[in-house]
Amino acid sequence: LAQPTILYPHESSTRRTRDLSGMWKFQLDPTDAGEAARWFDSGLPKPRSIPVPCSWNDLFDDARNYFGTSWYETELWIDAAWKGQRIHLRFGSAVYHAKVWLNGKLLGEHVGGHLPFAFDVTGIAKEGERNRLVVSVENRLEIDRVPAIPDPKTSRMHTVHFPQTTYDFFPYAGLHRPVLLFTTPAIHVHDVTVATSLNGSTGTVDASFTVNGNWTGRAKVAIDNVVANVEVRDGRGQATLRIPSVRAWSPETPFLYRLVVTLGDGADEYVLKIGIRTVEVKGSQILLNGKPVFLTGFGKHEDFPIHGRGLDLPVLVRDYELLRWIGANSFRTSHYPYAEEALQLADEYGLLVISETPGVSLVFSDTPAVIGARYQQLERATAELIQRDKNHASVIMWSLANEPLTKPFHTLDDAPADSVAKGTSFFTRLFESARKLDKTRPYALVSLHGGPNEWVGLGDVICTNSYNSWYAVSGRLEDGAATLDKDIQALRAYHGDKPIMFTEFGADAVAGMHAQPDEMWSEEYQADMIEFYWKTIKKYPYIVGAHPWAFADFKTPQSIMRVGALNHKGVFTRDRRPKLAAHRLRSFWAKA
Ligand code: GCB
């Protein structure tokens, strides 16, 4: 409990939040001069304005392909009414490596992006004075980071692809999510973990919580008028609440209860919206509240013109409205953890979420030192992700990685003989460490065309990305469909009873491009390909989900494959207009 609480700072009778979003000062630091020149003390010498949250890349021409250190600065004021409270400063995410100073004092740093971090700034933030907050954010693309860049010695990616990445989305950077000040009482709820179950018409909520300072005393946990009195010992409390005539959470009825943890007679109050539901993998099915569920939806990106990967609440609402319109019940947070606001809204919309780590495109032909560094980073990010998302009803499965490969995608060299074994030990360890942290949800690894079997088989659900008639069997829909049948049967033969899910399949279509007969890049080809995938998938009762790639077109590095530096596999355009494929899917999903 030495770390500050990372619980989302919802307001309550004892807690206040102030959003520091808005215009901040910003400066690129290509020579890394800022730290030695103590910009954290004196402020930025030649700043321009930048909105927070937002990516820096699409705002300033000189920042589009900037991969180095940038500095942010703002000022903040402390409310007199906060006297006696703990004051915390929380970042929703900073990509990739952030260092934070308040009034010249280094508070700490965070590595990896996409996940929140917080500092207790009580005593450092002064009341009645201007407080200077300075943040450096560094986004170098490095081989030993997660995600990584390809090794220029072994990969030819750099000749066809700028900036060099191992993955197919633009490496946006900056303060992507809100920066919040929030208060708690000195003694406060530090963490809450909720697990729910259903028994007939009764819902059971198991809530365990921690209190900072090894506090001992009385507490209450309540949902509506169901209240449990709890003895907290050495900072730990636990309650089991039984809710009669429960309204179970599901995509059809995403009902949320208000869980309130109160310390003493109101010394602190933490409020959390929870859904009561169960999820499990049984035989070849995913069961939600005991009933088989089939996942329709997409892999997505946090991506929009100008904002880049910055949190955009209007786009979030529009996306979920479009998911409803098309008849989708789910999405995957490909290929990194999405904003907490996205998961809160998914809870409300009843969307089922596969929550993915930033472990995209790991490669096992690199040196042990590089693989080891990536492992440390990914294990830490996975733990932070589970800690952050564990209480969301919407999150029904963890995806620990997307498309790990034995060797870089663009090399013709053979993978080293030991690369499968190296990956197996990497993922065995990762699954083991994650499974200790949350035992209430299934785990998966998303593979490319099902391989290697040893890796994807570590998951509870066999997730596969499949590109027949696009990257494989290009231009031939019928041959692609025949290959798909064989692929499915091969997966079943290897993995036995486990459920299979198609987490990606799709074709690029430039909106407005048409062809008769079918031709790659046309809207017809994309729609017809998605249709044969859908119809094939539905023949097999052990396939539990179909997520065409992708929800909307999104920004990529520049390359010979990506017209307009966009991946055009969206069934919506980047500004969310439906292509032919969206209408086709709607006829299968919403109208069915
Ligand atoms: C994949 C990746 C995804 C890409 C997609 C594509 O397999 O998981 O990130 O965007 O293929 O379109 O190439």
Coordinates of C-alpha atoms and ligand atoms in Angstrom, one line a residue:
L1 CA 0.0 0.0 0.0
A2 CA 3.0 2.3 -0.3
Q3 CA 1.7 3.2 -3.7
P4 CA -1.2 5.7 -4.0
T5 CA -4.6 4.3 -4.8
I6 CA -5.1 3.6 -8.4
L7 CA -8.9 3.2 -8.2
Y8 CA -10.8 5.4 -10.6
P9 CA -11.5 8.6 -8.7
H10 CA -15.2 8.7 -8.7
E11 CA -16.6 11.6 -6.6
S12 CA -18.5 10.7 -3.4
S13 CA -19.5 12.5 -0.2
T14 CA -15.8 12.4 0.9
R15 CA -14.0 12.7 -2.4
R16 CA -13.5 15.5 -4.9
T17 CA -12.1 15.4 -8.4
R18 CA -10.7 18.2 -10.6
D19 CA -10.1 17.6 -14.2
L20 CA -6.9 19.4 -15.4
S21 CA -7.9 18.9 -19.1
G22 CA -7.5 21.9 -21.3
M23 CA -4.7 23.9 -22.9
W24 CA -1.2 23.1 -21.5
K25 CA 2.2 24.4 -22.6
F26 CA 4.2 22.1 -24.8
Q27 CA 7.7 21.9 -26.2
L28 CA 9.7 19.3 -28.2
D29 CA 13.1 18.6 -26.9
P30 CA 15.0 16.8 -29.7
T31 CA 18.4 17.2 -28.0
D32 CA 17.2 16.1 -24.6
A33 CA 18.3 19.4 -23.0
G34 CA 15.3 20.0 -20.8
E35 CA 16.3 17.9 -17.8
A36 CA 19.8 19.3 -17.5
A37 CA 18.4 22.8 -18.0
R38 CA 15.9 22.1 -15.2
W39 CA 12.8 23.0 -17.2
F40 CA 10.9 21.2 -14.5
D41 CA 11.9 24.1 -12.2
S42 CA 11.9 27.1 -14.4
G43 CA 9.2 26.1 -16.9
L44 CA 9.4 25.6 -20.6
P45 CA 11.5 28.2 -22.3
K46 CA 9.7 28.3 -25.7
P47 CA 6.3 26.7 -25.3
R48 CA 3.3 26.5 -27.6
S49 CA -0.2 25.5 -26.6
I50 CA -1.4 21.9 -26.7
P51 CA -4.7 20.4 -25.7
V52 CA -4.7 17.6 -23.1
P53 CA -5.8 14.9 -23.7
C54 CA -4.6 14.5 -27.3
S55 CA -1.8 13.0 -29.3
W56 CA 0.8 15.5 -30.4
N57 CA 1.4 13.9 -33.9
D58 CA -1.5 15.4 -35.9
L59 CA -1.4 18.8 -34.4
F60 CA 2.0 20.1 -35.4
D61 CA 3.8 19.3 -38.7
D62 CA 7.1 19.0 -36.9
A63 CA 5.7 16.6 -34.4
R64 CA 4.1 14.1 -36.9
N65 CA 7.0 11.8 -36.8
Y66 CA 8.7 13.0 -33.7
F67 CA 10.1 10.2 -31.6
G68 CA 11.9 11.8 -28.6
T69 CA 11.2 13.7 -25.5
S70 CA 8.4 16.3 -25.3
W71 CA 7.6 18.5 -22.3
Y72 CA 4.2 19.6 -21.0
E73 CA 3.5 22.2 -18.4
T74 CA 0.4 23.6 -16.6
E75 CA -0.4 25.3 -13.4
L76 CA -2.8 24.1 -10.8
W77 CA -4.5 25.5 -7.7
I78 CA -5.4 23.7 -4.5
D79 CA -8.8 24.4 -2.9
A80 CA -8.8 25.7 0.7
A81 CA -11.6 23.3 1.4
W82 CA -9.2 20.4 0.8
K83 CA -7.2 21.1 3.9
G84 CA -6.6 17.9 5.9
Q85 CA -7.3 15.7 2.8
R86 CA -4.8 13.7 0.9
I87 CA -4.4 15.2 -2.6
H88 CA -3.6 12.9 -5.5
L89 CA -2.5 13.6 -9.0
R90 CA -3.6 11.0 -11.6
F91 CA -2.7 10.4 -15.2
G92 CA -5.0 8.3 -17.4
S93 CA -2.1 7.4 -19.6
A94 CA 1.1 8.9 -21.1
V95 CA 2.8 7.2 -24.1
Y96 CA 5.5 5.9 -23.6
H97 CA 7.8 7.0 -20.7
A98 CA 6.6 9.9 -18.5
K99 CA 8.4 11.8 -15.7
V100 CA 6.4 14.1 -13.5
W101 CA 7.5 17.1 -11.4
L102 CA 5.4 19.3 -9.2
N103 CA 7.0 22.6 -8.0
G104 CA 10.3 21.3 -9.2
K105 CA 10.1 18.0 -7.2
L106 CA 10.3 14.8 -9.1
L107 CA 7.1 12.8 -8.2
G108 CA 8.0 9.7 -10.2
E109 CA 7.7 8.1 -13.6
H110 CA 5.7 5.6 -15.6
V111 CA 6.8 3.4 -18.4
G112 CA 4.6 1.8 -21.1
G113 CA 1.6 4.0 -21.8
H114 CA -2.1 3.1 -21.9
L115 CA -2.5 2.6 -18.2
P116 CA -3.0 5.0 -15.3
F117 CA -0.6 6.1 -12.6
A118 CA -0.9 8.4 -9.6
F119 CA 1.1 10.3 -7.0
D120 CA 0.2 11.5 -3.6
V121 CA 1.0 15.2 -3.8
T122 CA -0.2 16.2 -0.3
G123 CA 2.3 18.8 1.1
I124 CA 4.0 19.2 -2.3
A125 CA 1.0 21.0 -3.9
K126 CA 0.6 24.3 -2.0
E127 CA -2.6 26.0 -1.1
G128 CA -2.9 29.7 -2.0
E129 CA -0.1 29.5 -4.6
R130 CA 0.5 28.8 -8.2
N131 CA 1.7 25.2 -8.5
R132 CA 3.8 24.3 -11.5
L133 CA 3.2 20.9 -13.0
V134 CA 5.8 19.7 -15.6
V135 CA 5.7 16.4 -17.4
S136 CA 8.2 15.0 -19.8
V137 CA 6.9 12.3 -22.2
E138 CA 9.4 10.3 -24.3
N139 CA 8.2 8.0 -27.1
R140 CA 11.3 6.5 -28.7
L141 CA 10.6 3.4 -30.7
E142 CA 12.9 0.8 -29.3
I143 CA 13.5 -2.9 -30.0
D144 CA 13.2 -3.8 -26.2
R145 CA 10.0 -2.0 -25.6
V146 CA 6.4 -3.3 -25.7
P147 CA 5.4 -2.9 -28.4
A148 CA 8.8 -3.1 -30.1
I149 CA 10.2 -2.0 -33.4
P150 CA 11.8 -4.6 -35.7
D151 CA 15.4 -5.3 -35.5
P152 CA 16.8 -3.4 -38.5
K153 CA 19.5 -6.2 -38.9
T154 CA 17.0 -9.0 -39.4
S155 CA 13.9 -7.2 -40.8
R156 CA 13.1 -5.5 -44.0
M157 CA 10.1 -3.8 -42.5
H158 CA 12.1 -0.5 -42.6
T159 CA 12.3 -0.4 -46.3
V160 CA 8.6 -0.5 -46.8
H161 CA 7.2 1.2 -43.7
F162 CA 7.8 4.5 -42.0
P163 CA 7.9 5.0 -39.1
Q164 CA 9.3 1.5 -38.5
T165 CA 7.0 -0.5 -36.3
T166 CA 6.3 -4.2 -35.9
Y167 CA 2.6 -3.4 -35.8
D168 CA 0.0 -1.8 -38.1
F169 CA -1.1 1.3 -36.3
F170 CA 0.4 4.7 -36.1
P171 CA 2.6 5.1 -32.9
Y172 CA 0.7 8.1 -31.6
A173 CA 2.1 9.7 -28.4
G174 CA 1.5 12.2 -25.7
L175 CA -0.9 12.7 -22.7
H176 CA -3.7 10.7 -24.2
R177 CA -6.1 10.7 -21.3
P178 CA -7.3 13.1 -18.6
V179 CA -5.1 14.3 -15.9
L180 CA -7.0 14.5 -12.6
L181 CA -6.5 16.0 -9.2
F182 CA -8.5 14.2 -6.6
T183 CA -8.8 14.2 -2.9
T184 CA -9.4 11.4 -0.4
P185 CA -9.6 11.5 3.4
A186 CA -6.3 10.6 5.1
I187 CA -7.6 7.1 5.9
H188 CA -9.2 5.9 2.7
V189 CA -10.3 3.0 0.6
H190 CA -7.2 2.0 -1.3
D191 CA -8.5 -0.9 -3.5
V192 CA -11.7 -2.8 -4.0
T193 CA -12.1 -6.2 -5.8
V194 CA -15.5 -7.4 -6.7
A195 CA -16.5 -10.9 -7.8
T196 CA -20.1 -11.8 -8.6
S197 CA -22.1 -15.0 -8.9
L198 CA -25.7 -16.0 -9.5
N199 CA -27.8 -18.6 -7.9
G200 CA -31.4 -18.8 -9.1
S201 CA -32.8 -15.3 -8.5
T202 CA -30.1 -14.4 -6.0
G203 CA -27.0 -12.5 -6.9
T204 CA -23.9 -12.7 -4.7
V205 CA -21.4 -9.9 -4.6
D206 CA -18.1 -10.7 -2.9
A207 CA -16.3 -7.4 -2.2
S208 CA -12.9 -7.4 -0.6
F209 CA -11.1 -4.1 0.0
T210 CA -8.0 -2.6 1.4
V211 CA -7.5 0.6 3.5
N212 CA -4.3 2.5 3.6
G213 CA -2.2 2.8 6.7
N214 CA -3.0 -0.8 7.8
W215 CA -6.1 0.7 9.3
T216 CA -8.3 -1.3 11.8
G217 CA -11.9 -0.4 12.4
R218 CA -15.5 -0.7 11.3
A219 CA -16.8 -0.4 7.8
K220 CA -19.9 -1.0 5.8
V221 CA -20.4 -2.4 2.3
A222 CA -23.8 -1.7 0.8
I223 CA -25.8 -2.2 -2.4
D224 CA -29.2 -0.5 -2.2
N225 CA -30.6 -1.6 1.2
V226 CA -28.4 -4.7 1.5
V227 CA -25.7 -3.8 3.9
A228 CA -22.9 -5.8 5.5
N229 CA -21.0 -4.6 8.5
V230 CA -17.3 -5.4 8.3
E231 CA -14.4 -5.5 10.7
V232 CA -11.4 -4.2 8.9
R233 CA -8.1 -5.6 10.3
D234 CA -4.7 -4.4 9.3
G235 CA -6.1 -2.7 6.3
R236 CA -8.2 -5.6 5.0
G237 CA -11.9 -6.0 4.9
Q238 CA -14.3 -8.4 3.1
A239 CA -18.1 -8.7 2.7
T240 CA -20.5 -10.9 0.9
L241 CA -23.8 -9.4 -0.1
R242 CA -26.8 -11.4 -1.3
I243 CA -29.1 -9.5 -3.6
P244 CA -32.6 -11.0 -3.9
S245 CA -34.5 -10.8 -7.2
V246 CA -31.2 -9.8 -8.8
R247 CA -31.1 -8.0 -12.1
A248 CA -28.3 -9.8 -13.8
W249 CA -26.0 -7.8 -16.1
S250 CA -26.1 -8.8 -19.8
P251 CA -26.0 -7.2 -23.2
E252 CA -29.8 -7.2 -23.3
T253 CA -30.1 -5.8 -19.7
P254 CA -26.9 -4.0 -18.7
F255 CA -28.1 -3.2 -15.2
L256 CA -25.6 -1.6 -12.9
Y257 CA -25.8 -1.5 -9.1
R258 CA -24.2 1.1 -6.9
L259 CA -21.7 -0.5 -4.5
V260 CA -20.7 1.8 -1.6
V261 CA -17.8 1.1 0.8
T262 CA -18.0 3.3 3.9
L263 CA -15.2 3.5 6.5
G264 CA -16.3 4.2 10.1
D265 CA -19.2 6.5 10.3
G266 CA -18.5 8.1 6.9
A267 CA -14.8 8.7 7.2
D268 CA -14.4 7.7 3.6
E269 CA -16.9 6.6 1.0
Y270 CA -15.9 4.9 -2.3
V271 CA -18.7 4.4 -4.8
L272 CA -18.4 1.9 -7.7
K273 CA -21.0 0.9 -10.3
I274 CA -20.9 -2.9 -10.8
G275 CA -22.8 -5.4 -12.9
I276 CA -23.7 -8.8 -11.4
R277 CA -22.9 -11.5 -13.9
T278 CA -20.9 -14.7 -14.4
V279 CA -18.6 -15.7 -17.2
E280 CA -17.0 -19.0 -17.8
V281 CA -15.6 -21.3 -20.5
K282 CA -17.3 -24.7 -20.4
G283 CA -16.7 -27.3 -23.1
S284 CA -16.7 -25.4 -26.4
Q285 CA -18.8 -22.5 -25.2
I286 CA -18.4 -19.2 -23.4
L287 CA -21.2 -18.9 -20.9
L288 CA -22.5 -15.6 -19.7
N289 CA -24.9 -16.0 -16.8
G290 CA -24.8 -19.7 -17.5
K291 CA -26.0 -19.4 -21.2
P292 CA -23.8 -19.7 -24.3
V293 CA -23.0 -16.3 -25.8
F294 CA -21.8 -15.6 -29.4
L295 CA -19.6 -12.5 -29.7
T296 CA -20.4 -10.3 -32.7
G297 CA -18.4 -7.1 -33.0
F298 CA -14.9 -5.9 -34.0
G299 CA -11.4 -5.2 -33.1
K300 CA -11.1 -1.4 -32.8
H301 CA -8.6 1.3 -32.3
E302 CA -8.5 4.5 -30.3
D303 CA -8.1 6.6 -33.4
F304 CA -9.6 9.7 -34.9
P305 CA -8.4 12.5 -37.1
I306 CA -6.5 15.2 -35.3
H307 CA -7.1 13.8 -31.8
G308 CA -5.0 10.7 -32.7
R309 CA -5.3 8.4 -29.7
G310 CA -6.5 11.2 -27.3
L311 CA -9.6 10.4 -25.4
D312 CA -12.6 11.7 -27.4
L313 CA -15.9 11.3 -25.5
P314 CA -18.2 12.2 -28.4
V315 CA -16.4 9.6 -30.7
L316 CA -16.8 7.0 -27.9
V317 CA -20.5 7.5 -27.7
R318 CA -20.9 7.5 -31.5
D319 CA -18.9 4.3 -31.7
Y320 CA -21.1 2.5 -29.2
E321 CA -24.2 3.8 -31.0
L322 CA -22.9 2.4 -34.2
L323 CA -22.1 -0.9 -32.6
R324 CA -25.7 -1.0 -31.5
W325 CA -27.0 0.0 -34.9
I326 CA -25.0 -2.8 -36.6
G327 CA -26.1 -5.4 -34.0
A328 CA -22.7 -6.0 -32.3
N329 CA -22.5 -7.1 -28.7
S330 CA -18.8 -6.9 -28.2
F331 CA -15.4 -5.5 -29.1
R332 CA -11.7 -6.2 -28.4
T333 CA -9.4 -3.4 -27.2
S334 CA -6.9 -4.2 -29.9
H335 CA -3.9 -3.7 -29.4
Y336 CA -3.6 -2.0 -26.0
P337 CA -5.7 -1.1 -23.0
Y338 CA -8.4 1.5 -23.9
A339 CA -9.4 4.5 -21.7
E340 CA -11.2 3.7 -18.5
E341 CA -14.0 5.9 -19.7
A342 CA -14.5 3.5 -22.6
L343 CA -15.0 0.6 -20.2
Q344 CA -17.3 2.5 -17.9
L345 CA -19.5 3.2 -21.0
A346 CA -19.2 -0.4 -22.2
D347 CA -20.6 -1.4 -18.7
E348 CA -23.6 0.9 -19.4
Y349 CA -24.1 -0.2 -23.0
G350 CA -23.9 -3.9 -22.2
L351 CA -20.9 -4.4 -24.5
L352 CA -18.7 -7.5 -23.9
V353 CA -15.1 -6.5 -23.9
I354 CA -12.0 -8.6 -24.6
S355 CA -9.4 -6.5 -22.8
E356 CA -6.0 -6.7 -24.4
T357 CA -2.5 -5.9 -23.1
P358 CA -0.1 -3.8 -25.2
G359 CA 1.7 -7.1 -26.2
V360 CA 1.3 -6.7 -29.9
S361 CA 3.6 -8.3 -32.5
L362 CA 6.2 -9.8 -30.1
V363 CA 8.9 -11.6 -32.0
F364 CA 11.0 -14.5 -30.7
S365 CA 14.0 -14.4 -33.1
D366 CA 15.6 -11.6 -31.0
T367 CA 18.3 -12.0 -28.3
P368 CA 17.4 -13.3 -24.8
A369 CA 18.2 -9.9 -23.3
V370 CA 15.7 -8.2 -25.6
I371 CA 13.1 -10.8 -25.1
G372 CA 13.7 -10.7 -21.3
A373 CA 13.3 -6.9 -21.2
R374 CA 10.0 -7.1 -23.1
Y375 CA 8.8 -9.8 -20.8
Q376 CA 9.4 -7.6 -17.7
Q377 CA 7.5 -4.8 -19.3
L378 CA 4.6 -6.9 -20.5
E379 CA 4.2 -8.7 -17.1
R380 CA 4.1 -5.3 -15.4
A381 CA 1.6 -3.9 -17.9
T382 CA -0.6 -7.0 -17.6
A383 CA -0.7 -6.7 -13.8
E384 CA -1.6 -3.0 -14.1
L385 CA -4.3 -3.8 -16.7
I386 CA -5.9 -6.4 -14.5
Q387 CA -5.7 -4.2 -11.5
R388 CA -7.4 -1.4 -13.4
D389 CA -10.1 -3.3 -15.2
K390 CA -10.9 -6.2 -12.8
N391 CA -14.3 -4.7 -11.6
H392 CA -15.9 -4.1 -15.0
A393 CA -18.8 -6.2 -15.8
S394 CA -18.1 -5.6 -19.5
V395 CA -14.7 -7.2 -19.4
I396 CA -15.3 -10.9 -20.0
M397 CA -11.9 -12.0 -21.1
W398 CA -8.2 -11.0 -21.1
S399 CA -6.1 -11.1 -24.2
L400 CA -2.5 -11.3 -23.2
A401 CA -1.0 -10.7 -26.7
N402 CA -1.9 -10.2 -30.3
E403 CA -0.1 -12.1 -33.1
P404 CA 3.2 -13.0 -31.6
L405 CA 5.5 -14.4 -34.3
T406 CA 8.6 -16.6 -34.3
K407 CA 10.3 -14.1 -36.7
P408 CA 9.5 -10.7 -38.1
F409 CA 6.7 -10.6 -40.5
H410 CA 8.7 -9.1 -43.4
T411 CA 11.7 -11.4 -43.4
L412 CA 12.2 -14.3 -45.7
D413 CA 14.8 -15.8 -43.4
D414 CA 13.8 -18.9 -41.4
A415 CA 12.9 -18.4 -37.8
P416 CA 15.6 -19.6 -35.4
A417 CA 15.0 -23.3 -34.4
D418 CA 14.4 -22.4 -30.8
S419 CA 12.0 -19.5 -31.3
V420 CA 8.8 -21.6 -30.7
A421 CA 10.3 -22.9 -27.5
K422 CA 11.3 -19.4 -26.4
G423 CA 7.8 -18.1 -27.0
T424 CA 6.3 -21.1 -25.2
S425 CA 8.3 -20.4 -22.0
F426 CA 7.6 -16.6 -22.3
F427 CA 3.8 -17.1 -22.6
T428 CA 3.6 -20.0 -20.1
R429 CA 5.1 -17.6 -17.5
L430 CA 2.9 -14.7 -18.6
F431 CA -0.3 -16.8 -18.4
E432 CA 0.7 -18.1 -15.0
S433 CA 1.4 -14.7 -13.5
A434 CA -1.8 -13.3 -14.9
R435 CA -4.0 -16.2 -13.8
K436 CA -2.9 -15.5 -10.2
L437 CA -4.3 -12.0 -10.4
D438 CA -7.8 -12.7 -11.7
K439 CA -9.4 -16.1 -11.4
T440 CA -12.9 -15.0 -12.6
R441 CA -12.3 -14.6 -16.3
P442 CA -10.9 -16.6 -19.2
Y443 CA -7.6 -15.8 -20.8
A444 CA -6.5 -15.9 -24.4
L445 CA -3.7 -15.2 -26.8
V446 CA -4.7 -13.9 -30.2
S447 CA -2.8 -15.7 -32.9
L448 CA -2.1 -15.1 -36.6
H449 CA -3.7 -18.0 -38.5
G450 CA -3.8 -20.1 -35.4
G451 CA 0.0 -20.4 -34.9
P452 CA 2.0 -21.5 -33.2
N453 CA -0.4 -24.0 -31.7
E454 CA 1.7 -24.3 -28.6
W455 CA 1.2 -20.6 -27.7
V456 CA -2.4 -20.1 -28.6
G457 CA -3.2 -23.4 -26.8
L458 CA -2.3 -21.8 -23.5
G459 CA -5.5 -19.8 -23.6
D460 CA -9.0 -20.9 -22.5
V461 CA -10.4 -19.7 -25.9
I462 CA -8.5 -20.3 -29.1
C463 CA -8.4 -16.9 -30.7
T464 CA -7.3 -16.6 -34.3
N465 CA -6.8 -13.8 -36.8
S466 CA -7.4 -15.0 -40.3
Y467 CA -6.8 -13.3 -43.6
N468 CA -7.9 -15.8 -46.3
S469 CA -8.6 -14.0 -49.6
W470 CA -6.6 -11.0 -48.5
Y471 CA -3.0 -11.7 -47.4
A472 CA -3.4 -15.4 -48.3
V473 CA -5.3 -16.6 -51.4
S474 CA -5.5 -13.0 -52.5
G475 CA -8.2 -12.0 -54.9
R476 CA -10.0 -15.4 -54.7
L477 CA -13.1 -15.5 -52.5
E478 CA -14.2 -19.1 -53.2
D479 CA -10.7 -20.5 -52.7
G480 CA -10.4 -18.4 -49.5
A481 CA -13.6 -19.9 -48.2
A482 CA -12.5 -23.5 -48.9
T483 CA -9.2 -22.8 -47.1
L484 CA -11.1 -21.4 -44.2
D485 CA -13.0 -24.7 -43.7
K486 CA -9.7 -26.6 -43.6
D487 CA -8.2 -24.0 -41.2
I488 CA -11.1 -24.4 -38.8
Q489 CA -11.0 -28.2 -38.9
A490 CA -7.2 -28.1 -38.2
L491 CA -7.6 -25.8 -35.2
R492 CA -10.3 -28.1 -33.8
A493 CA -8.2 -31.2 -34.4
Y494 CA -5.3 -29.7 -32.4
H495 CA -7.2 -27.9 -29.6
G496 CA -9.9 -30.4 -29.0
D497 CA -12.9 -29.2 -27.1
K498 CA -11.8 -25.6 -26.5
P499 CA -14.0 -22.8 -28.0
I500 CA -12.6 -21.0 -31.1
M501 CA -13.0 -17.4 -31.8
F502 CA -12.2 -15.4 -35.0
T503 CA -10.8 -12.2 -33.6
E504 CA -9.9 -10.8 -37.0
F505 CA -10.7 -11.3 -40.7
G506 CA -11.2 -8.7 -43.3
A507 CA -10.2 -6.9 -46.5
D508 CA -9.2 -3.3 -47.2
A509 CA -11.9 -1.3 -49.0
V510 CA -11.4 2.2 -50.1
A511 CA -14.8 3.8 -49.5
G512 CA -16.4 4.6 -52.8
M513 CA -14.4 2.1 -54.8
H514 CA -16.6 -0.4 -56.5
A515 CA -16.1 -3.5 -58.8
Q516 CA -18.1 -6.0 -60.7
P517 CA -17.0 -8.8 -60.6
D518 CA -15.4 -8.7 -57.1
E519 CA -12.0 -7.2 -56.9
M520 CA -9.7 -6.4 -54.0
W521 CA -10.0 -3.0 -52.4
S522 CA -13.6 -2.6 -53.5
E523 CA -16.5 -2.3 -51.1
E524 CA -18.1 -5.4 -52.8
Y525 CA -15.0 -7.5 -52.2
Q526 CA -14.9 -6.5 -48.6
A527 CA -18.6 -7.2 -48.0
D528 CA -18.5 -10.5 -49.9
M529 CA -15.4 -11.7 -48.0
I530 CA -16.9 -10.8 -44.6
E531 CA -20.1 -12.6 -45.7
F532 CA -18.3 -15.9 -46.5
Y533 CA -16.4 -15.7 -43.2
W534 CA -19.6 -15.2 -41.4
K535 CA -21.5 -18.0 -43.1
T536 CA -18.6 -20.4 -42.7
I537 CA -18.1 -19.6 -39.0
K538 CA -21.7 -20.1 -38.3
K539 CA -21.5 -23.7 -39.6
Y540 CA -19.4 -24.7 -36.6
P541 CA -21.1 -24.8 -33.2
Y542 CA -17.8 -24.6 -31.3
I543 CA -16.9 -21.2 -32.8
V544 CA -18.0 -18.6 -30.2
G545 CA -17.3 -15.3 -31.9
A546 CA -16.7 -13.4 -35.1
H547 CA -15.0 -10.0 -35.0
P548 CA -14.3 -8.6 -38.5
W549 CA -11.2 -6.4 -38.7
A550 CA -11.8 -3.6 -38.1
F551 CA -14.6 -1.4 -36.8
A552 CA -13.3 1.8 -38.6
D553 CA -10.4 2.7 -40.8
F554 CA -7.4 3.9 -38.8
K555 CA -4.1 5.6 -39.2
T556 CA -1.0 3.5 -39.9
P557 CA 2.7 4.2 -40.7
Q558 CA 3.2 5.2 -44.3
S559 CA 3.9 2.2 -46.6
I560 CA 3.3 0.7 -49.9
M561 CA 0.4 -1.3 -48.4
R562 CA -1.6 1.6 -46.8
V563 CA -3.2 4.1 -49.1
G564 CA -3.4 7.5 -47.5
A565 CA -1.5 6.1 -44.5
L566 CA -4.8 4.4 -43.4
N567 CA -5.7 0.8 -42.9
H568 CA -8.9 0.5 -44.9
K569 CA -10.3 -2.6 -43.3
G570 CA -12.8 -0.6 -41.4
V571 CA -16.4 -1.4 -42.1
F572 CA -16.9 2.2 -41.2
T573 CA -14.6 4.9 -42.6
R574 CA -12.4 6.8 -40.2
D575 CA -15.1 9.4 -39.8
R576 CA -17.6 6.6 -39.1
R577 CA -19.6 6.4 -42.3
P578 CA -20.8 2.9 -43.1
K579 CA -19.3 1.0 -46.1
L580 CA -21.3 -1.7 -47.9
A581 CA -19.8 -4.3 -45.5
A582 CA -21.5 -2.4 -42.5
H583 CA -24.9 -2.8 -44.1
R584 CA -24.2 -6.4 -44.9
L585 CA -23.2 -7.2 -41.4
R586 CA -26.2 -5.3 -40.1
S587 CA -28.4 -7.6 -42.2
F588 CA -26.8 -10.6 -40.4
W589 CA -26.6 -9.2 -36.9
A590 CA -29.1 -6.5 -36.2
K591 CA -31.9 -7.7 -38.3
A592 CA -31.5 -11.4 -37.5
Ligands
GCB1 C1 -3.4 -8.1 -38.3 C2 -3.2 -7.3 -37.1 C3 -3.9 -5.9 -37.2 C4 -3.6 -5.4 -38.6 C5 -4.3 -6.3 -39.6 C6 -4.1 -5.9 -41.0 O1 -3.3 -9.3 -38.2 O2 -3.6 -7.9 -35.9 O3 -3.3 -5.1 -36.2 O4 -4.1 -4.1 -38.8 O5 -3.8 -7.6 -39.5 O6 -5.0 -5.3 -41.6 O7 -3.0 -6.2 -41.6

